[in-house]
Short mmCIF file of C-alpha atoms in Angstrom, two decimals:
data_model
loop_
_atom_site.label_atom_id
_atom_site.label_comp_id
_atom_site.label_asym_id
_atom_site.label_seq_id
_atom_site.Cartn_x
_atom_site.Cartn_y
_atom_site.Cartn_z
CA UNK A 257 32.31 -43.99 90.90
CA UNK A 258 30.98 -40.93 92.57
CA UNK A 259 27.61 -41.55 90.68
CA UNK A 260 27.29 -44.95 92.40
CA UNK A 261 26.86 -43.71 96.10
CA UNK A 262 23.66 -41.89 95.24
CA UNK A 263 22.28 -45.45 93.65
CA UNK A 264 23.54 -47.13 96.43
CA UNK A 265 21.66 -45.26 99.10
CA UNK A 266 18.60 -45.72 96.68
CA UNK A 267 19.04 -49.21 97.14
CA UNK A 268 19.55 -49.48 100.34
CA UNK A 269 16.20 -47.05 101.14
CA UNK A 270 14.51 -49.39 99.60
CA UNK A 271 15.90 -52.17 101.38
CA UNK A 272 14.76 -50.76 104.01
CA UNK A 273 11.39 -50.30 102.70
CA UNK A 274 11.10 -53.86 102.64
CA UNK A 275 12.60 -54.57 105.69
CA UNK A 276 10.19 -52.98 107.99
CA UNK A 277 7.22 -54.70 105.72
CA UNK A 278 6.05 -51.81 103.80
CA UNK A 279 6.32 -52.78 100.62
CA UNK A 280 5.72 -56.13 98.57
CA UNK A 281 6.42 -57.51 95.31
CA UNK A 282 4.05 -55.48 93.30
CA UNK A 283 6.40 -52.71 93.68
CA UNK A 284 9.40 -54.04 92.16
CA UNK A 285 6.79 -55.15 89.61
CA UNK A 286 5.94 -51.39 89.03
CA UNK A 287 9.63 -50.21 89.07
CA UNK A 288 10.10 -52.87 86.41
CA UNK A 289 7.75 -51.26 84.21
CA UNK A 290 9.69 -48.44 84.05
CA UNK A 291 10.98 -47.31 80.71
CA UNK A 292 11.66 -44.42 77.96
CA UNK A 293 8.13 -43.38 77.96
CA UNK A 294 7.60 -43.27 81.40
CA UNK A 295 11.11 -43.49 83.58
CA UNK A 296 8.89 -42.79 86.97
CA UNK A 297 5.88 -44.70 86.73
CA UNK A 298 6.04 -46.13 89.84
CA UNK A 299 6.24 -42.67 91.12
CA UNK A 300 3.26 -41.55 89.08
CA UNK A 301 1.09 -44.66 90.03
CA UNK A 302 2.20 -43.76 93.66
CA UNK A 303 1.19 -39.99 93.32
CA UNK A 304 -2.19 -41.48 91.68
CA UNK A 305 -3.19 -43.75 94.37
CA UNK A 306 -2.85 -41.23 97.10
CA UNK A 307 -4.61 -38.98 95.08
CA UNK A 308 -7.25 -41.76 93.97
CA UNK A 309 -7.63 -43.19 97.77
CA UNK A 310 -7.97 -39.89 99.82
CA UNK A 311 -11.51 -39.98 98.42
CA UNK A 312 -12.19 -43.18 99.70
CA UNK A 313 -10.63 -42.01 103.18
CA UNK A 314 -13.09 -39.24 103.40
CA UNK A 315 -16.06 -41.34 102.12
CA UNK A 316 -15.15 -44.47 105.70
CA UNK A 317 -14.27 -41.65 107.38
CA UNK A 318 -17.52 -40.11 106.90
CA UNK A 319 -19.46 -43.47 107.03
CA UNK A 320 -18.12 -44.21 110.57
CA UNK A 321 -18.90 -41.36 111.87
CA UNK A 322 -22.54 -42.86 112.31
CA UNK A 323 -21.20 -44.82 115.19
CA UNK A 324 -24.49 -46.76 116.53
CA UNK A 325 -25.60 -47.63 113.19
CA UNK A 326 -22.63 -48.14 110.88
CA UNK A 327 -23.35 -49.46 107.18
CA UNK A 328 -21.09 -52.71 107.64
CA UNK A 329 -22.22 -53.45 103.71
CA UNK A 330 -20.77 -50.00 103.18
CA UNK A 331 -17.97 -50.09 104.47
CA UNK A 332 -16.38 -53.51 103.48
CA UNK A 333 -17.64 -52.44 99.62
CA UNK A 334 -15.50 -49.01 99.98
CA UNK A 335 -12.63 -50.79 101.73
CA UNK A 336 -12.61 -53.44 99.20
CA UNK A 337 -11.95 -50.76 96.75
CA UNK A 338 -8.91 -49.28 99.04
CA UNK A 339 -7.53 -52.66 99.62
CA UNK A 340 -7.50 -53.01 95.96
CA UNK A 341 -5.86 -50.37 95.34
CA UNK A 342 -3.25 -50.76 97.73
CA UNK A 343 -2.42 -54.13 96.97
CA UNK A 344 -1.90 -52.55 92.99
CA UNK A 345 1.13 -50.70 94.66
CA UNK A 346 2.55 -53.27 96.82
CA UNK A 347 1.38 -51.25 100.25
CA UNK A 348 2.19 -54.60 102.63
CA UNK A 349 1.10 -52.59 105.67
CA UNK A 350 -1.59 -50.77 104.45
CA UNK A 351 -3.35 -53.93 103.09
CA UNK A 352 -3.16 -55.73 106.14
CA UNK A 353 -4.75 -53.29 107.67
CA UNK A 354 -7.09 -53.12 105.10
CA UNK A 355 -7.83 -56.99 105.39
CA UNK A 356 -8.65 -56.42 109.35
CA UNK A 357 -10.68 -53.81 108.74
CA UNK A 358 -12.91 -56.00 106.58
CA UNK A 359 -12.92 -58.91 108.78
CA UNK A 360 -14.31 -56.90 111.45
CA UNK A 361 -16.76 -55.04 109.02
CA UNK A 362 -17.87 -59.51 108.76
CA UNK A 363 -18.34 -59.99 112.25
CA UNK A 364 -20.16 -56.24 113.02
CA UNK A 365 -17.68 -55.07 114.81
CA UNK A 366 -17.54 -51.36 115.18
CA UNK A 367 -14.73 -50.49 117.58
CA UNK A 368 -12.73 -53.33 115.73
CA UNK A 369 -13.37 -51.01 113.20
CA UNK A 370 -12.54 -47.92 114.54
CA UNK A 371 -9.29 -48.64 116.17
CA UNK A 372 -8.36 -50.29 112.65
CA UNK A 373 -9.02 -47.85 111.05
CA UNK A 374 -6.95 -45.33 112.58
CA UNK A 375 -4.02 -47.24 112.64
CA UNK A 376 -4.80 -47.85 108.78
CA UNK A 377 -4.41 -44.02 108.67
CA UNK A 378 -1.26 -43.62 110.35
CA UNK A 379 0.38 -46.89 107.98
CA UNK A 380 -0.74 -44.82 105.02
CA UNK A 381 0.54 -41.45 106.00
CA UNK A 382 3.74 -42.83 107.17
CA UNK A 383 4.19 -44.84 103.80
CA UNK A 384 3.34 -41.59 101.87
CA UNK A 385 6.13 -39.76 103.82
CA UNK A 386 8.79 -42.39 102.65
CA UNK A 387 7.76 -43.26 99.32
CA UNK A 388 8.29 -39.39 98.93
CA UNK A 389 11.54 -39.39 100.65
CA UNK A 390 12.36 -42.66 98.23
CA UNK A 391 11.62 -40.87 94.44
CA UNK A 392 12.57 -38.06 96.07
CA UNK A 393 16.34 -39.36 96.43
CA UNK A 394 15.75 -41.60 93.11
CA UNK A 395 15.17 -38.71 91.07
CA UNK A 396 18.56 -36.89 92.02
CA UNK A 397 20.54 -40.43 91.52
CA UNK A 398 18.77 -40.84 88.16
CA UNK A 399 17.66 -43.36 86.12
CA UNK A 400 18.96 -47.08 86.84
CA UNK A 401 19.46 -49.64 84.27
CA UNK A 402 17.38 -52.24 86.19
CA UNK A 403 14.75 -52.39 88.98
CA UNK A 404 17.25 -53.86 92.12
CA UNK A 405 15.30 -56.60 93.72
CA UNK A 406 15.11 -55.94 97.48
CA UNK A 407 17.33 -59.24 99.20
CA UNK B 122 15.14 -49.27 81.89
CA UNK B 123 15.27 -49.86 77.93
CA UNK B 124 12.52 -48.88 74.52
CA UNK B 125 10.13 -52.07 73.64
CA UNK B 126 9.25 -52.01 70.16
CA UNK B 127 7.88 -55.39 70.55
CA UNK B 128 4.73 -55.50 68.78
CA UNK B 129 2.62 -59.02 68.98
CA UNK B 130 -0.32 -57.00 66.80
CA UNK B 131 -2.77 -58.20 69.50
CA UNK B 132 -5.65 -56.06 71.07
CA UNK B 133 -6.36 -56.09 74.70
CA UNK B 134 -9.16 -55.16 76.25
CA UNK B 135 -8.32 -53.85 80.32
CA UNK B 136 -12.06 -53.81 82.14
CA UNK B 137 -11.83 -52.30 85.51
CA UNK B 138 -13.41 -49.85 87.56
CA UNK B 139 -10.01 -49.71 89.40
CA UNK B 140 -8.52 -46.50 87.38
CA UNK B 141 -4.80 -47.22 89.09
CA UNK B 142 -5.05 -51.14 87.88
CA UNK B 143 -6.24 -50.17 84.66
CA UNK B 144 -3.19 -48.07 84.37
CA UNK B 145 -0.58 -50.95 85.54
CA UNK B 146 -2.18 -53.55 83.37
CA UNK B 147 -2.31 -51.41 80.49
CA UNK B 148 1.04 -50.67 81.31
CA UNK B 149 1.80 -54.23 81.74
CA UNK B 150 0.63 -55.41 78.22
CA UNK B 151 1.94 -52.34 76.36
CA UNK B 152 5.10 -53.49 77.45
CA UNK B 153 4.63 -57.34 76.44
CA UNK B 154 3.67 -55.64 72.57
CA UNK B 155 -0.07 -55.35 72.70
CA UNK B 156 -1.70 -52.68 72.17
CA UNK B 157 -4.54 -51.87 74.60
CA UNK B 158 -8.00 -50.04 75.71
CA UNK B 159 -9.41 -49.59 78.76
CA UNK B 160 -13.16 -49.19 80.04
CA UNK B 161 -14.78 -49.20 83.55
CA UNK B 162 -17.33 -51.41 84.07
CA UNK B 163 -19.16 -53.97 81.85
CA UNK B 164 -21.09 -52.12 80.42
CA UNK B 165 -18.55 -50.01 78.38
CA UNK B 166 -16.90 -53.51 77.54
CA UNK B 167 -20.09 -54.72 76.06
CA UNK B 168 -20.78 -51.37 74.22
CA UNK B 169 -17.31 -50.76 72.46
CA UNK B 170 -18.28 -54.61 71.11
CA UNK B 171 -21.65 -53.39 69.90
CA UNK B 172 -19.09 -50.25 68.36
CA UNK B 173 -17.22 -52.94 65.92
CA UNK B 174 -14.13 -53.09 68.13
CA UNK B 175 -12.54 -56.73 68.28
CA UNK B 176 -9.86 -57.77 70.95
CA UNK B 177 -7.59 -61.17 71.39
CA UNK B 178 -7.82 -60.64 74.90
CA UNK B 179 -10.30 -58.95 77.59
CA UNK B 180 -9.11 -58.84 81.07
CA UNK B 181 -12.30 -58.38 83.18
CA UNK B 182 -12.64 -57.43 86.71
CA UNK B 183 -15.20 -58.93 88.61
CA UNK B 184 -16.64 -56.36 90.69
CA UNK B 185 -17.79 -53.54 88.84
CA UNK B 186 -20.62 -50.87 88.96
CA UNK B 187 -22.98 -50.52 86.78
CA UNK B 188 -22.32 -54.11 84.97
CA UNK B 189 -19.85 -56.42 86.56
CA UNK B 190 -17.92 -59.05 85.17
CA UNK B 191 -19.84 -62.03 85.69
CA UNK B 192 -22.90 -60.13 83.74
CA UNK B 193 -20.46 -59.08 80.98
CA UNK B 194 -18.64 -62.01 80.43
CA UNK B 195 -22.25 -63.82 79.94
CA UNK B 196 -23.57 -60.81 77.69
CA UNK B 197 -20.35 -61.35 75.81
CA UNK B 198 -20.70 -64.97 75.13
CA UNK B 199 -24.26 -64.34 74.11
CA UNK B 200 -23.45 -62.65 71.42
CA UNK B 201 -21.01 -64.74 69.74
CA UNK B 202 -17.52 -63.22 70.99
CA UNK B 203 -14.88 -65.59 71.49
CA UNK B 204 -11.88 -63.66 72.31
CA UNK B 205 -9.76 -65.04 75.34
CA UNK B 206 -11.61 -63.60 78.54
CA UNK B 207 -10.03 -63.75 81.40
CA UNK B 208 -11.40 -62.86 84.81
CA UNK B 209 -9.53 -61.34 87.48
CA UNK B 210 -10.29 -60.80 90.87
CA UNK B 211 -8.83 -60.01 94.50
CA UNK B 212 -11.86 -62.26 95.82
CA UNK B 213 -10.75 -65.51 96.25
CA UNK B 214 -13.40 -67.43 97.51
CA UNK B 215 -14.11 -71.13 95.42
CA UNK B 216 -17.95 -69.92 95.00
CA UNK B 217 -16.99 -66.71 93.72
CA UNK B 218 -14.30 -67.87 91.59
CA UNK B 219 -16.47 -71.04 90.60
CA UNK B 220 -19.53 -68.44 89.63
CA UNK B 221 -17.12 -66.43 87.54
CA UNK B 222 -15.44 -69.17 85.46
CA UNK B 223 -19.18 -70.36 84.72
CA UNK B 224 -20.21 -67.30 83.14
CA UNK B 225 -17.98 -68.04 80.42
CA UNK B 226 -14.11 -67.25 81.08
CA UNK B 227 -11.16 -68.81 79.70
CA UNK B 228 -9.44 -68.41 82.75
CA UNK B 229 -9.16 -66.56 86.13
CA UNK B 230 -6.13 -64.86 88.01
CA UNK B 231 -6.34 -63.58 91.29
CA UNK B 232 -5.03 -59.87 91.46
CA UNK B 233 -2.39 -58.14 91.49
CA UNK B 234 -1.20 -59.59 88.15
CA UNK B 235 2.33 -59.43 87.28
CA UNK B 236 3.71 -59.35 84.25
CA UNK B 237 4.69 -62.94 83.90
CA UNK B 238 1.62 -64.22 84.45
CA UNK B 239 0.35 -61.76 81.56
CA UNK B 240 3.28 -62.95 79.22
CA UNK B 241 1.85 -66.99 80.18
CA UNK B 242 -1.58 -65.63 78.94
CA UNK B 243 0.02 -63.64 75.57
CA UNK B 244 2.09 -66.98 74.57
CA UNK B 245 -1.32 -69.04 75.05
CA UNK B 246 -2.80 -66.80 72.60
CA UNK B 247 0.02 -66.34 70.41
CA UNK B 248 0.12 -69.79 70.05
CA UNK B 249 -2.95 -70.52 69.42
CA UNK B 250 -3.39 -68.15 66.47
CA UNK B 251 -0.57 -70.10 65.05
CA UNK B 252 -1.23 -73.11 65.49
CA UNK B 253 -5.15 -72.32 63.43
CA UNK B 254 -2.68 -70.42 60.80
CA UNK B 255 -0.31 -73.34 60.59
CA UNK B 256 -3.41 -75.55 60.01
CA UNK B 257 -5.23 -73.56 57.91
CA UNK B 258 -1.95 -73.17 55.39
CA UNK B 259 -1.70 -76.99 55.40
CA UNK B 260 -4.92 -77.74 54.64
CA UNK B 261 -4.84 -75.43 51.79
CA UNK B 262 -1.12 -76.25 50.62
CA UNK B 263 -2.37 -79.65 50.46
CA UNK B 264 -5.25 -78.91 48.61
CA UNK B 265 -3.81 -77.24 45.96
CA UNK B 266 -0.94 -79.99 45.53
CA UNK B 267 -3.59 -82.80 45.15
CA UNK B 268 -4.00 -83.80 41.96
CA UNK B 269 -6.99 -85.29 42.14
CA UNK B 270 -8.67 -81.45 42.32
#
């Protein structure tokens, strides 16, 4: 019984998770691949992709930077590879930003860029800071015998 | 949460320059019983080919560096390989998609894939090998009951 309310407040975290659009499908996907071998892949795929993607921060970061002639080619390549990415862990938010980002990268539009691109930042670091807080609390409740599916 | 000791005995082949989608698909098909390799771009596809390796299936990204998929998946053909190729993508456009298929896949799913959608494609294959054993058997079952050999 008392092992329950740990679970349940899992649950409900991740609820939550999905409530406020963070997360898709893909991640129940990646919880579901869960097993003996590896009981936190999601969490390692997670820990990868932030490790993975802060070199393709740095690299937009550094390509915007040239404000009055920014490599639109550039960009939209090394975004496509973000958006990919984040789409592999189920980052709702973060892709959609992603997907602006590149539809202003179409029409040449820097600030478009710019402005989506730091609210792309702030998506990602928030997401980070729950996802921790979420395998974080996961790992003290333990292992569950299914990946819950988010109502 | 539970062991899989499936085992189909089929070979995948994960192309992607994507290292974290490479993981998941691996993942993906390790857990469906087939046992898997992955490479990063087409040219390391087409090489561990020219090495002697064999696959059932070859997922292959599109865009790659080096060698991308469309480039692979015709090098592939052209020499004689006629494993199950099947292109994936997070591009979506009817051209692109169009262009891809031409080069020589057996089919084309957009990304992410999920696990059903790989279990669809393991089934088709599984199938298929047994429907060419099934054949092949009774063909040769048949041949040796005829008495007129």
């Amino acid at each position: 019984m008392e092992r329950s309310q740990p679970r349940r407040q899992v649950a409900a975290m991740k609820q939550s998770l999905f409530d406020q659009g963070l997360l898709d499908e893909q991640f129940i996907q990646l919880e579901e691949l869960s097993d003996d071998a590896n009981p936190n892949f999601v969490e390692e795929i997670v820990t990868l992709y932030y490790r993975d993607s802060s070199r393709l921060i740095s690299s937009i970061e550094q390509a915007l930077k040239e404000r009055h002639t920014l490599d639109f080619n550039k960009l939209d390549t090394l975004m496509h590879q973000f958006k990919g990415s984040s789409s592999s862990i189920g980052a709702k938010k973060v892709k959609a930003e992603c997907t602006l980002f590149r539809e202003y990268c179409r029409t040449g539009n820097a600030e478009g860029c710019m402005k989506t691109f730091q609210q792309l930042k702030k998506e990602y670091a928030s997401l980070r800071k729950k996802l921790e807080a979420y395998f974080q609390l996961a790992r003290q409740a333990g292992p569950m015998e299914t990946a819950c599916r988010p109502k | 949460m539970t062991s899989r000791n499936l085992s189909t005995q089929l070979r995948a082949l994960v192309v992607d320059d994507n290292m974290i989608n490479r993981k998941i698909h691996q993942k993906m098909l390790n857990g469906l019983g087939v046992e898997c390799m992955g490479v990063a771009n087409g040219k390391e596809a087409v090489d561990v080919h020219c090495y002697g390796q064999s696959f059932d299936l070859i997922l292959m990204d599109k865009d790659m560096p080096i060698m991308n998929g469309i480039e692979a998946t015709k090098k592939l053909r052209s020499v004689g390989i006629c494993s199950m190729i099947v292109g994936v993508s997070s591009r979506s456009m009817e051209v692109e998609i169009r262009e891809f298929m031409e080069a020589g896949l057996n089919d084309y799913h957009e990304k992410p894939l999920t696990t059903a959608k790989l279990a669809s494609i393991i089934h088709h294959i599984i199938n298929t090998k047994v429907f060419y054993s099934y054949n092949d058997h009774f063909i040769f079952g048949k041949f040796l009951n005829d008495p007129f050999i």
